Amino acid sequence: MTMIYLDHSATTPLRPEVFAAMEPFFGSTNEEENSKYGNPSSIHGAGRAAHAGLSEARRTVADVLGASPTEIVFTGCGSESDNAALRGIALARRKQFGTNRIITTPVEHHAVLYSAEDLRDFFGFELTLLPVDGDGLVSAEDLERALGDGSDAAVVSVVYANNEIGSVQEIGELGALCRERGVPFHTDAVQAAGKLPLDVDQLKVDALSASAHKFYGPKGVGFLYLRRGTPYHSYLTGGSHEGGRRAGTHNVPGIVGMAKALALCETERESEMARLQQLRDRIIGQTLESVPGVRLTGSHTKRLANHASFTIRDVEAEGILIALDLEGFAASSGSACTSARQKPSHVLEAVGVPVEELAGGLRISLGFSNNVQQIELLLQRLPRIIERHRQSIPAPI
Ligand SMILES: *Cc1c(COP(=O)(O)O)cnc(C)c1O
């Protein structure tokens, strides 16, 4: 039985073109190409070849963002980019201007949320969590209220597209409010990269985080866009790599693969997202119609084209996911909460999902390999699987 992979928000397979681009930088058996494994900081030919790959990758990423190559910092993952943005900007801004408030949302990925809590608990920052509506969206009015004249805000961070519920924020509108007050604005674009426009001038962001493995690149590599002039203190110290903004010898094959993957996604973005959106809408429409007690989480309209997420009353996500797996479908609950015994998802709680539905999350996230036949097969099987697992379960604690 071949697996039908429906968990692209968790990670994506590496595209063959990406693997091919990376290969020479590991050191190839092809002699002509076997020169690129050097340390990009070295003077010799092998180092220069690696450095050339690094530079080209930096330009490719910068082009997709409408940024300058010097504004791109390569990192070890999306979580690192988020951590670096919050800690690096908040600490530098406080030192320079005495600003002492972090403003973010309750629907952030834990990489942002726990960084903000850490800055509060260990560094004495004030933390403001903006209200969100039932779709997980932040309003401009609420951000405006929280900012005031902006004089005490160190950094604002709002996730571009939510990993659990797929909602897409009005980043440009929020960014404009921060800019008027001179407050740096970061967005976690880990789910958005490859799927939504990343032009940093239109988004009006000063910092943006992304991760290669969410857009058909390799795992363990990401980038942070940092607008020129944004106060920043490297929290990973050592060598002067990345303009002193991130120490550590570069993961050259990973960075080259990431750039290739981002460029491919950008070229195909509009047509591929139109294709996936049709599949997504078929999943949402049919599931809402054929499964009793189901509710769409996140926005109907402002949502990732590849993302469908639900809560289902009186089922436990774990049982559904195991049953789906047995029938060849790889899906997710959409959060770390796969069992009524675990802590419920902070995102579902923040958007006001009733307690009796918190255990039954289901997330279908689509990608390159998915087609209409696979989706019809899923929709044929899903209602029966859910009925089989319908039970009365203990309310989550
Ligand atoms: C996956 C994800 C991250 C973390 O990225 P890693 O590269 O896995 O560390 C951060 N934010 C969001 C929204 C994500 O989906």
mmCIF file of C-alpha atoms and ligand atoms in Angstrom:
data_model
loop_
_atom_site.group_PDB
_atom_site.id
_atom_site.type_symbol
_atom_site.label_atom_id
_atom_site.label_comp_id
_atom_site.label_asym_id
_atom_site.label_seq_id
_atom_site.Cartn_x
_atom_site.Cartn_y
_atom_site.Cartn_z
ATOM 1 C CA MET A 1 0.000 0.000 0.000
ATOM 2 C CA THR A 2 1.434 3.384 -0.921
ATOM 3 C CA MET A 3 1.179 6.104 1.685
ATOM 4 C CA ILE A 4 -0.827 9.216 0.928
ATOM 5 C CA TYR A 5 1.022 12.009 2.715
ATOM 6 C CA LEU A 6 -1.275 14.725 4.075
ATOM 7 C CA ASP A 7 0.971 16.282 6.720
ATOM 8 C CA HIS A 8 2.929 18.962 4.831
ATOM 9 C CA SER A 9 2.550 21.464 7.684
ATOM 10 C CA ALA A 10 4.697 19.147 9.817
ATOM 11 C CA THR A 11 7.352 18.663 7.163
ATOM 12 C CA THR A 12 7.700 18.107 3.430
ATOM 13 C CA PRO A 13 9.706 15.637 1.350
ATOM 14 C CA LEU A 14 12.863 16.962 -0.286
ATOM 15 C CA ARG A 15 12.345 17.637 -3.969
ATOM 16 C CA PRO A 16 14.735 15.761 -6.296
ATOM 17 C CA GLU A 17 15.943 19.024 -7.871
ATOM 18 C CA VAL A 18 16.865 20.244 -4.393
ATOM 19 C CA PHE A 19 18.801 17.101 -3.592
ATOM 20 C CA ALA A 20 20.687 17.426 -6.893
ATOM 21 C CA ALA A 21 21.642 21.026 -6.090
ATOM 22 C CA MET A 22 22.942 20.038 -2.647
ATOM 23 C CA GLU A 23 24.958 16.988 -3.624
ATOM 24 C CA PRO A 24 28.208 18.638 -4.836
ATOM 25 C CA PHE A 25 28.509 20.555 -1.565
ATOM 26 C CA PHE A 26 28.850 17.321 0.387
ATOM 27 C CA GLY A 27 31.823 16.343 -1.768
ATOM 28 C CA SER A 28 30.860 14.496 -4.882
ATOM 29 C CA THR A 29 32.365 11.318 -6.392
ATOM 30 C CA ASN A 30 32.305 13.173 -9.689
ATOM 31 C CA GLU A 31 35.827 14.620 -9.787
ATOM 32 C CA GLU A 32 34.893 17.734 -11.656
ATOM 33 C CA GLU A 33 32.375 18.635 -8.960
ATOM 34 C CA ASN A 34 34.424 17.419 -6.010
ATOM 35 C CA SER A 35 35.617 20.806 -4.888
ATOM 36 C CA LYS A 36 32.734 22.313 -3.015
ATOM 37 C CA TYR A 37 32.904 20.724 0.429
ATOM 38 C CA GLY A 38 35.266 23.326 1.858
ATOM 39 C CA ASN A 39 34.660 25.665 4.738
ATOM 40 C CA PRO A 40 33.278 28.817 3.130
ATOM 41 C CA SER A 41 35.521 30.881 5.404
ATOM 42 C CA SER A 42 38.685 29.233 3.992
ATOM 43 C CA ILE A 43 40.948 30.959 1.483
ATOM 44 C CA HIS A 44 41.691 27.961 -0.756
ATOM 45 C CA GLY A 45 39.757 26.789 -3.798
ATOM 46 C CA ALA A 46 37.495 24.375 -1.929
ATOM 47 C CA GLY A 47 36.578 27.140 0.485
ATOM 48 C CA ARG A 48 35.968 29.614 -2.302
ATOM 49 C CA ALA A 49 33.734 27.130 -4.140
ATOM 50 C CA ALA A 50 31.664 26.658 -1.003
ATOM 51 C CA HIS A 51 31.572 30.398 -0.478
ATOM 52 C CA ALA A 52 30.325 30.910 -4.031
ATOM 53 C CA GLY A 53 27.470 28.483 -3.364
ATOM 54 C CA LEU A 54 26.659 30.299 -0.143
ATOM 55 C CA SER A 55 26.633 33.696 -1.856
ATOM 56 C CA GLU A 56 24.427 32.517 -4.673
ATOM 57 C CA ALA A 57 21.994 30.999 -2.166
ATOM 58 C CA ARG A 58 21.924 34.241 -0.202
ATOM 59 C CA ARG A 59 21.099 36.234 -3.340
ATOM 60 C CA THR A 60 18.368 33.774 -4.338
ATOM 61 C CA VAL A 61 16.676 34.006 -0.930
ATOM 62 C CA ALA A 62 17.046 37.793 -0.863
ATOM 63 C CA ASP A 63 15.480 38.099 -4.334
ATOM 64 C CA VAL A 64 12.368 36.191 -3.270
ATOM 65 C CA LEU A 65 11.977 38.585 -0.326
ATOM 66 C CA GLY A 66 12.818 41.753 -2.260
ATOM 67 C CA ALA A 67 15.670 42.198 0.212
ATOM 68 C CA SER A 68 19.377 42.757 0.019
ATOM 69 C CA PRO A 69 21.661 39.698 0.468
ATOM 70 C CA THR A 70 23.276 41.279 3.533
ATOM 71 C CA GLU A 71 19.878 41.226 5.237
ATOM 72 C CA ILE A 72 19.679 37.404 5.162
ATOM 73 C CA VAL A 73 21.033 35.444 8.154
ATOM 74 C CA PHE A 74 21.224 31.670 7.740
ATOM 75 C CA THR A 75 20.196 29.664 10.811
ATOM 76 C CA GLY A 76 19.785 26.084 11.968
ATOM 77 C CA CYS A 77 15.947 25.924 11.771
ATOM 78 C CA GLY A 78 12.744 27.919 12.009
ATOM 79 C CA SER A 79 12.772 27.686 15.789
ATOM 80 C CA GLU A 80 16.236 29.220 15.875
ATOM 81 C CA SER A 81 15.156 32.079 13.605
ATOM 82 C CA ASP A 82 12.182 32.819 15.871
ATOM 83 C CA ASN A 83 14.365 32.696 18.989
ATOM 84 C CA ALA A 84 17.019 34.878 17.394
ATOM 85 C CA ALA A 85 14.501 37.480 16.239
ATOM 86 C CA LEU A 86 12.827 37.872 19.616
ATOM 87 C CA ARG A 87 15.889 37.660 21.842
ATOM 88 C CA GLY A 88 18.262 39.420 19.464
ATOM 89 C CA ILE A 89 16.016 42.399 18.770
ATOM 90 C CA ALA A 90 14.512 42.728 22.273
ATOM 91 C CA LEU A 91 17.888 42.731 24.038
ATOM 92 C CA ALA A 92 19.505 45.154 21.596
ATOM 93 C CA ARG A 93 16.537 47.530 21.658
ATOM 94 C CA ARG A 94 16.457 47.612 25.436
ATOM 95 C CA LYS A 95 20.153 48.365 25.637
ATOM 96 C CA GLN A 96 19.827 51.112 23.032
ATOM 97 C CA PHE A 97 16.460 52.661 23.889
ATOM 98 C CA GLY A 98 15.336 51.191 27.223
ATOM 99 C CA THR A 99 12.220 49.667 25.650
ATOM 100 C CA ASN A 100 10.997 46.833 27.820
ATOM 101 C CA ARG A 101 7.809 45.314 26.322
ATOM 102 C CA ILE A 102 7.340 42.309 24.036
ATOM 103 C CA ILE A 103 4.051 42.269 22.137
ATOM 104 C CA THR A 104 2.916 39.020 20.532
ATOM 105 C CA THR A 105 -0.147 36.759 20.245
ATOM 106 C CA PRO A 106 -1.437 33.654 22.046
ATOM 107 C CA VAL A 107 -1.543 31.699 18.740
ATOM 108 C CA GLU A 108 2.199 31.787 18.013
ATOM 109 C CA HIS A 109 4.300 28.668 17.577
ATOM 110 C CA HIS A 110 6.004 27.744 20.834
ATOM 111 C CA ALA A 111 9.335 28.875 19.343
ATOM 112 C CA VAL A 112 8.017 32.447 19.601
ATOM 113 C CA LEU A 113 5.783 32.076 22.641
ATOM 114 C CA TYR A 114 8.401 30.398 24.842
ATOM 115 C CA SER A 115 11.066 32.894 23.714
ATOM 116 C CA ALA A 116 8.751 35.715 24.805
ATOM 117 C CA GLU A 117 8.022 34.000 28.128
ATOM 118 C CA ASP A 118 11.726 33.457 28.669
ATOM 119 C CA LEU A 119 12.422 37.128 28.053
ATOM 120 C CA ARG A 120 9.758 37.899 30.660
ATOM 121 C CA ASP A 121 10.824 35.317 33.253
ATOM 122 C CA PHE A 122 14.628 35.535 32.962
ATOM 123 C CA PHE A 123 15.261 38.993 31.533
ATOM 124 C CA GLY A 124 12.524 41.074 33.155
ATOM 125 C CA PHE A 125 10.615 42.136 30.027
ATOM 126 C CA GLU A 126 6.891 42.900 30.171
ATOM 127 C CA LEU A 127 4.823 40.610 27.940
ATOM 128 C CA THR A 128 1.604 41.638 26.223
ATOM 129 C CA LEU A 129 -0.458 38.981 24.409
ATOM 130 C CA LEU A 130 -2.828 40.555 21.887
ATOM 131 C CA PRO A 131 -6.424 39.322 21.784
ATOM 132 C CA VAL A 132 -7.389 37.121 18.810
ATOM 133 C CA ASP A 133 -10.839 36.469 17.344
ATOM 134 C CA GLY A 134 -12.455 33.053 16.814
ATOM 135 C CA ASP A 135 -10.357 32.571 13.661
ATOM 136 C CA GLY A 136 -7.133 33.331 15.515
ATOM 137 C CA LEU A 137 -6.748 36.718 13.823
ATOM 138 C CA VAL A 138 -5.341 39.883 15.399
ATOM 139 C CA SER A 139 -7.086 43.205 14.723
ATOM 140 C CA ALA A 140 -5.264 46.409 13.840
ATOM 141 C CA GLU A 141 -7.240 48.215 16.557
ATOM 142 C CA ASP A 142 -6.015 45.854 19.263
ATOM 143 C CA LEU A 143 -2.409 46.169 18.133
ATOM 144 C CA GLU A 144 -2.776 49.947 18.045
ATOM 145 C CA ARG A 145 -4.133 49.919 21.591
ATOM 146 C CA ALA A 146 -1.307 47.701 22.845
ATOM 147 C CA LEU A 147 1.363 49.816 21.141
ATOM 148 C CA GLY A 148 0.101 53.191 22.353
ATOM 149 C CA ASP A 149 2.738 55.635 21.157
ATOM 150 C CA GLY A 150 5.132 52.690 20.936
ATOM 151 C CA SER A 151 7.615 54.216 23.317
ATOM 152 C CA ASP A 152 7.970 51.139 25.582
ATOM 153 C CA ALA A 153 7.743 48.390 22.898
ATOM 154 C CA ALA A 154 10.965 46.489 22.170
ATOM 155 C CA VAL A 155 9.590 44.182 19.462
ATOM 156 C CA VAL A 156 6.254 42.972 18.057
ATOM 157 C CA SER A 157 5.900 39.438 16.701
ATOM 158 C CA VAL A 158 2.853 38.042 14.852
ATOM 159 C CA VAL A 159 2.734 34.695 13.036
ATOM 160 C CA TYR A 160 2.021 35.124 9.280
ATOM 161 C CA ALA A 161 0.162 31.818 8.786
ATOM 162 C CA ASN A 162 -0.797 29.591 11.682
ATOM 163 C CA ASN A 163 0.492 26.023 11.631
ATOM 164 C CA GLU A 164 -2.429 24.529 13.566
ATOM 165 C CA ILE A 165 -5.442 26.333 12.120
ATOM 166 C CA GLY A 166 -4.118 27.780 8.846
ATOM 167 C CA SER A 167 -5.329 31.365 9.404
ATOM 168 C CA VAL A 168 -3.381 34.087 7.585
ATOM 169 C CA GLN A 169 -2.884 37.450 9.321
ATOM 170 C CA GLU A 170 -2.956 40.900 7.681
ATOM 171 C CA ILE A 171 0.776 41.307 8.208
ATOM 172 C CA GLY A 172 1.143 44.422 6.042
ATOM 173 C CA GLU A 173 -1.554 46.263 7.975
ATOM 174 C CA LEU A 174 -0.038 45.331 11.347
ATOM 175 C CA GLY A 175 3.450 46.140 10.095
ATOM 176 C CA ALA A 176 2.378 49.652 9.085
ATOM 177 C CA LEU A 177 1.260 50.393 12.666
ATOM 178 C CA CYS A 178 4.606 49.275 14.067
ATOM 179 C CA ARG A 179 6.523 51.250 11.470
ATOM 180 C CA GLU A 180 4.641 54.482 12.249
ATOM 181 C CA ARG A 181 5.921 54.145 15.801
ATOM 182 C CA GLY A 182 9.410 52.932 14.958
ATOM 183 C CA VAL A 183 8.895 49.538 16.627
ATOM 184 C CA PRO A 184 10.577 46.531 14.935
ATOM 185 C CA PHE A 185 8.062 43.992 13.628
ATOM 186 C CA HIS A 186 8.872 40.278 13.267
ATOM 187 C CA THR A 187 6.722 37.666 11.575
ATOM 188 C CA ASP A 188 7.053 33.896 11.868
ATOM 189 C CA ALA A 189 6.632 32.996 8.182
ATOM 190 C CA VAL A 190 7.581 29.331 8.571
ATOM 191 C CA GLN A 191 4.206 28.116 7.244
ATOM 192 C CA ALA A 192 3.838 31.000 4.809
ATOM 193 C CA ALA A 193 7.156 30.616 2.977
ATOM 194 C CA GLY A 194 6.627 29.027 -0.426
ATOM 195 C CA LYS A 195 2.861 29.562 -0.204
ATOM 196 C CA LEU A 196 2.282 33.296 0.296
ATOM 197 C CA PRO A 197 4.031 36.465 -0.940
ATOM 198 C CA LEU A 198 7.195 37.164 1.070
ATOM 199 C CA ASP A 199 7.977 40.679 -0.168
ATOM 200 C CA VAL A 200 9.277 42.282 3.000
ATOM 201 C CA ASP A 201 8.471 45.834 1.872
ATOM 202 C CA GLN A 202 4.845 44.990 1.196
ATOM 203 C CA LEU A 203 4.639 43.069 4.462
ATOM 204 C CA LYS A 204 6.310 46.004 6.230
ATOM 205 C CA VAL A 205 8.338 43.645 8.393
ATOM 206 C CA ASP A 206 11.777 44.210 9.900
ATOM 207 C CA ALA A 207 12.388 40.534 10.597
ATOM 208 C CA LEU A 208 10.989 37.334 9.080
ATOM 209 C CA SER A 209 11.639 33.692 9.980
ATOM 210 C CA ALA A 210 11.483 30.665 7.678
ATOM 211 C CA SER A 211 12.534 27.013 7.655
ATOM 212 C CA ALA A 212 13.608 24.942 4.641
ATOM 213 C CA HIS A 213 11.937 21.666 5.567
ATOM 214 C CA LYS A 214 8.492 23.264 5.406
ATOM 215 C CA PHE A 215 8.946 24.080 1.689
ATOM 216 C CA TYR A 216 10.581 20.920 0.218
ATOM 217 C CA GLY A 217 14.071 21.759 1.400
ATOM 218 C CA PRO A 218 16.244 19.873 3.893
ATOM 219 C CA LYS A 219 15.668 19.678 7.640
ATOM 220 C CA GLY A 220 17.901 21.589 10.025
ATOM 221 C CA VAL A 221 18.327 24.838 8.127
ATOM 222 C CA GLY A 222 16.414 28.111 8.058
ATOM 223 C CA PHE A 223 16.874 31.815 7.611
ATOM 224 C CA LEU A 224 16.118 35.050 9.367
ATOM 225 C CA TYR A 225 15.568 38.205 7.360
ATOM 226 C CA LEU A 226 16.784 41.242 9.332
ATOM 227 C CA ARG A 227 16.109 44.645 7.802
ATOM 228 C CA ARG A 228 19.187 46.846 7.594
ATOM 229 C CA GLY A 229 19.454 49.040 10.686
ATOM 230 C CA THR A 230 17.287 46.826 12.936
ATOM 231 C CA PRO A 231 18.924 46.693 16.367
ATOM 232 C CA TYR A 232 20.141 43.131 16.882
ATOM 233 C CA HIS A 233 22.370 41.338 19.326
ATOM 234 C CA SER A 234 23.544 37.862 18.307
ATOM 235 C CA TYR A 235 22.621 35.312 20.913
ATOM 236 C CA LEU A 236 24.831 32.691 19.270
ATOM 237 C CA THR A 237 28.310 34.100 19.750
ATOM 238 C CA GLY A 238 31.672 32.945 18.433
ATOM 239 C CA GLY A 239 33.081 33.542 14.962
ATOM 240 C CA SER A 240 32.075 36.498 12.841
ATOM 241 C CA HIS A 241 29.934 34.446 10.459
ATOM 242 C CA GLU A 242 26.836 36.074 9.028
ATOM 243 C CA GLY A 243 28.140 39.539 9.706
ATOM 244 C CA GLY A 244 28.493 38.762 13.399
ATOM 245 C CA ARG A 245 24.800 37.908 13.644
ATOM 246 C CA ARG A 246 25.128 34.115 13.939
ATOM 247 C CA ALA A 247 28.310 32.264 14.783
ATOM 248 C CA GLY A 248 28.983 28.758 13.506
ATOM 249 C CA THR A 249 30.314 27.159 10.331
ATOM 250 C CA HIS A 250 27.594 27.208 7.695
ATOM 251 C CA ASN A 251 25.553 24.182 6.721
ATOM 252 C CA VAL A 252 26.462 24.834 3.093
ATOM 253 C CA PRO A 253 24.599 21.927 1.428
ATOM 254 C CA GLY A 254 21.538 22.725 3.524
ATOM 255 C CA ILE A 255 21.639 26.428 2.675
ATOM 256 C CA VAL A 256 22.111 25.713 -1.050
ATOM 257 C CA GLY A 257 19.172 23.267 -0.920
ATOM 258 C CA MET A 258 17.002 25.760 0.933
ATOM 259 C CA ALA A 259 17.601 28.454 -1.670
ATOM 260 C CA LYS A 260 16.852 26.049 -4.522
ATOM 261 C CA ALA A 261 13.639 24.912 -2.808
ATOM 262 C CA LEU A 262 12.459 28.472 -2.149
ATOM 263 C CA ALA A 263 13.140 29.520 -5.738
ATOM 264 C CA LEU A 264 11.210 26.501 -7.080
ATOM 265 C CA CYS A 265 8.254 27.227 -4.795
ATOM 266 C CA GLU A 266 8.229 30.872 -5.791
ATOM 267 C CA THR A 267 8.198 30.060 -9.513
ATOM 268 C CA GLU A 268 5.306 27.629 -9.120
ATOM 269 C CA ARG A 269 3.574 29.387 -6.250
ATOM 270 C CA GLU A 270 0.495 30.866 -7.906
ATOM 271 C CA SER A 271 -0.458 27.880 -10.040
ATOM 272 C CA GLU A 272 0.328 25.344 -7.323
ATOM 273 C CA MET A 273 -1.633 27.229 -4.669
ATOM 274 C CA ALA A 274 -4.632 27.539 -7.012
ATOM 275 C CA ARG A 275 -4.486 23.773 -7.552
ATOM 276 C CA LEU A 276 -4.185 22.945 -3.851
ATOM 277 C CA GLN A 277 -6.903 25.394 -2.891
ATOM 278 C CA GLN A 278 -9.399 23.431 -4.999
ATOM 279 C CA LEU A 279 -8.450 20.220 -3.222
ATOM 280 C CA ARG A 280 -8.596 21.991 0.151
ATOM 281 C CA ASP A 281 -12.060 23.382 -0.530
ATOM 282 C CA ARG A 282 -13.284 19.958 -1.571
ATOM 283 C CA ILE A 283 -11.999 18.526 1.737
ATOM 284 C CA ILE A 284 -13.539 21.308 3.818
ATOM 285 C CA GLY A 285 -16.899 21.289 2.014
ATOM 286 C CA GLN A 286 -17.321 17.535 2.000
ATOM 287 C CA THR A 287 -16.142 16.985 5.590
ATOM 288 C CA LEU A 288 -18.447 19.667 6.986
ATOM 289 C CA GLU A 289 -21.299 18.069 5.068
ATOM 290 C CA SER A 290 -20.684 14.389 5.785
ATOM 291 C CA VAL A 291 -19.270 14.269 9.325
ATOM 292 C CA PRO A 292 -21.611 15.113 12.225
ATOM 293 C CA GLY A 293 -20.187 17.241 15.041
ATOM 294 C CA VAL A 294 -17.315 18.603 12.953
ATOM 295 C CA ARG A 295 -16.166 22.226 12.959
ATOM 296 C CA LEU A 296 -13.604 24.024 10.800
ATOM 297 C CA THR A 297 -10.901 25.699 12.883
ATOM 298 C CA GLY A 298 -9.332 28.897 11.593
ATOM 299 C CA SER A 299 -10.677 31.242 8.960
ATOM 300 C CA HIS A 300 -12.773 30.081 5.981
ATOM 301 C CA THR A 301 -11.404 32.795 3.723
ATOM 302 C CA LYS A 302 -8.080 34.017 5.116
ATOM 303 C CA ARG A 303 -6.353 30.655 5.180
ATOM 304 C CA LEU A 304 -3.429 28.766 3.716
ATOM 305 C CA ALA A 305 -4.348 27.205 0.359
ATOM 306 C CA ASN A 306 -3.060 23.787 1.430
ATOM 307 C CA HIS A 307 -4.541 23.631 4.924
ATOM 308 C CA ALA A 308 -7.771 22.127 6.278
ATOM 309 C CA SER A 309 -8.216 21.744 10.032
ATOM 310 C CA PHE A 310 -11.150 20.566 12.101
ATOM 311 C CA THR A 311 -12.263 19.648 15.550
ATOM 312 C CA ILE A 312 -14.560 16.662 15.888
ATOM 313 C CA ARG A 313 -16.830 16.248 18.865
ATOM 314 C CA ASP A 314 -16.578 13.077 20.980
ATOM 315 C CA VAL A 315 -13.518 11.546 19.344
ATOM 316 C CA GLU A 316 -9.893 11.379 20.328
ATOM 317 C CA ALA A 317 -7.485 12.522 17.634
ATOM 318 C CA GLU A 318 -5.025 9.719 18.323
ATOM 319 C CA GLY A 319 -7.520 6.978 17.414
ATOM 320 C CA ILE A 320 -8.470 8.702 14.167
ATOM 321 C CA LEU A 321 -4.835 9.263 13.176
ATOM 322 C CA ILE A 322 -3.920 5.634 13.842
ATOM 323 C CA ALA A 323 -6.931 4.405 11.868
ATOM 324 C CA LEU A 324 -6.052 6.742 8.988
ATOM 325 C CA ASP A 325 -2.456 5.521 9.083
ATOM 326 C CA LEU A 326 -3.626 1.906 8.862
ATOM 327 C CA GLU A 327 -5.550 2.845 5.726
ATOM 328 C CA GLY A 328 -2.502 4.580 4.247
ATOM 329 C CA PHE A 329 -3.146 8.236 5.096
ATOM 330 C CA ALA A 330 -0.576 10.296 7.027
ATOM 331 C CA ALA A 331 -2.427 13.155 8.755
ATOM 332 C CA SER A 332 -2.071 15.087 11.993
ATOM 333 C CA SER A 333 -4.099 16.406 14.891
ATOM 334 C CA GLY A 334 -2.723 19.861 14.095
ATOM 335 C CA SER A 335 -1.062 20.268 17.442
ATOM 336 C CA ALA A 336 0.966 18.484 20.057
ATOM 337 C CA CYS A 337 -2.290 17.385 21.655
ATOM 338 C CA THR A 338 -3.197 13.967 20.321
ATOM 339 C CA SER A 339 -4.794 12.580 23.408
ATOM 340 C CA ALA A 340 -7.360 13.727 25.943
ATOM 341 C CA ARG A 341 -4.785 13.021 28.629
ATOM 342 C CA GLN A 342 -2.369 15.582 27.250
ATOM 343 C CA LYS A 343 -2.543 19.329 27.612
ATOM 344 C CA PRO A 344 -4.929 20.782 25.030
ATOM 345 C CA SER A 345 -3.568 22.932 22.207
ATOM 346 C CA HIS A 346 -2.883 26.524 23.286
ATOM 347 C CA VAL A 347 -4.050 27.694 19.865
ATOM 348 C CA LEU A 348 -7.421 25.928 20.027
ATOM 349 C CA GLU A 349 -7.910 27.264 23.547
ATOM 350 C CA ALA A 350 -7.031 30.801 22.435
ATOM 351 C CA VAL A 351 -9.639 30.728 19.652
ATOM 352 C CA GLY A 352 -12.288 29.513 22.081
ATOM 353 C CA VAL A 353 -12.870 25.911 20.951
ATOM 354 C CA PRO A 354 -15.256 24.328 23.522
ATOM 355 C CA VAL A 355 -13.650 21.931 25.999
ATOM 356 C CA GLU A 356 -15.527 18.875 24.696
ATOM 357 C CA GLU A 357 -13.983 19.376 21.250
ATOM 358 C CA LEU A 358 -10.386 20.004 22.279
ATOM 359 C CA ALA A 359 -9.353 16.354 22.029
ATOM 360 C CA GLY A 360 -10.570 15.764 18.475
ATOM 361 C CA GLY A 361 -8.296 17.833 16.240
ATOM 362 C CA LEU A 362 -7.672 16.773 12.637
ATOM 363 C CA ARG A 363 -5.330 18.603 10.247
ATOM 364 C CA ILE A 364 -4.986 17.755 6.560
ATOM 365 C CA SER A 365 -2.141 19.726 4.989
ATOM 366 C CA LEU A 366 -1.597 19.250 1.276
ATOM 367 C CA GLY A 367 1.413 19.451 -0.988
ATOM 368 C CA PHE A 368 3.080 18.776 -4.271
ATOM 369 C CA SER A 369 2.369 15.042 -4.492
ATOM 370 C CA ASN A 370 -1.343 15.205 -3.695
ATOM 371 C CA ASN A 371 -4.013 14.809 -6.367
ATOM 372 C CA VAL A 372 -7.783 14.682 -6.632
ATOM 373 C CA GLN A 373 -7.937 10.860 -6.628
ATOM 374 C CA GLN A 374 -6.179 10.740 -3.266
ATOM 375 C CA ILE A 375 -8.547 13.304 -1.812
ATOM 376 C CA GLU A 376 -11.648 11.467 -3.051
ATOM 377 C CA LEU A 377 -10.323 8.280 -1.459
ATOM 378 C CA LEU A 378 -9.802 10.095 1.824
ATOM 379 C CA LEU A 379 -13.268 11.632 1.753
ATOM 380 C CA GLN A 380 -14.773 8.245 1.026
ATOM 381 C CA ARG A 381 -13.104 6.650 4.063
ATOM 382 C CA LEU A 382 -13.054 9.458 6.615
ATOM 383 C CA PRO A 383 -16.726 9.529 7.753
ATOM 384 C CA ARG A 384 -16.697 5.788 8.496
ATOM 385 C CA ILE A 385 -13.425 5.979 10.427
ATOM 386 C CA ILE A 386 -14.759 8.822 12.549
ATOM 387 C CA GLU A 387 -18.055 7.030 13.265
ATOM 388 C CA ARG A 388 -16.133 3.958 14.376
ATOM 389 C CA HIS A 389 -14.193 6.055 16.882
ATOM 390 C CA ARG A 390 -17.059 8.117 18.153
ATOM 391 C CA GLN A 391 -17.206 7.533 21.861
ATOM 392 C CA SER A 392 -17.697 9.410 25.005
ATOM 393 C CA ILE A 393 -14.287 10.390 26.207
ATOM 394 C CA PRO A 394 -13.210 12.016 29.429
ATOM 395 C CA ALA A 395 -13.000 15.788 29.197
ATOM 396 C CA PRO A 396 -9.434 17.033 28.972
ATOM 397 C CA ILE A 397 -8.019 18.303 32.223
HETATM 398 C C1 LIG B 1 7.500 24.300 12.005
HETATM 399 C C2 LIG B 1 7.290 25.659 12.541
HETATM 400 C C3 LIG B 1 8.296 26.303 13.293
HETATM 401 C C4 LIG B 1 9.589 25.622 13.669
HETATM 402 O O1 LIG B 1 10.399 25.355 12.563
HETATM 403 P P1 LIG B 1 11.560 24.248 12.717
HETATM 404 O O2 LIG B 1 12.407 24.414 11.517
HETATM 405 O O3 LIG B 1 10.862 22.928 12.722
HETATM 406 O O4 LIG B 1 12.268 24.524 13.974
HETATM 407 C C5 LIG B 1 8.059 27.592 13.725
HETATM 408 N N1 LIG B 1 6.924 28.235 13.434
HETATM 409 C C6 LIG B 1 5.935 27.664 12.708
HETATM 410 C C7 LIG B 1 4.701 28.441 12.386
HETATM 411 C C8 LIG B 1 6.084 26.350 12.246
HETATM 412 O O5 LIG B 1 5.113 25.780 11.546
#
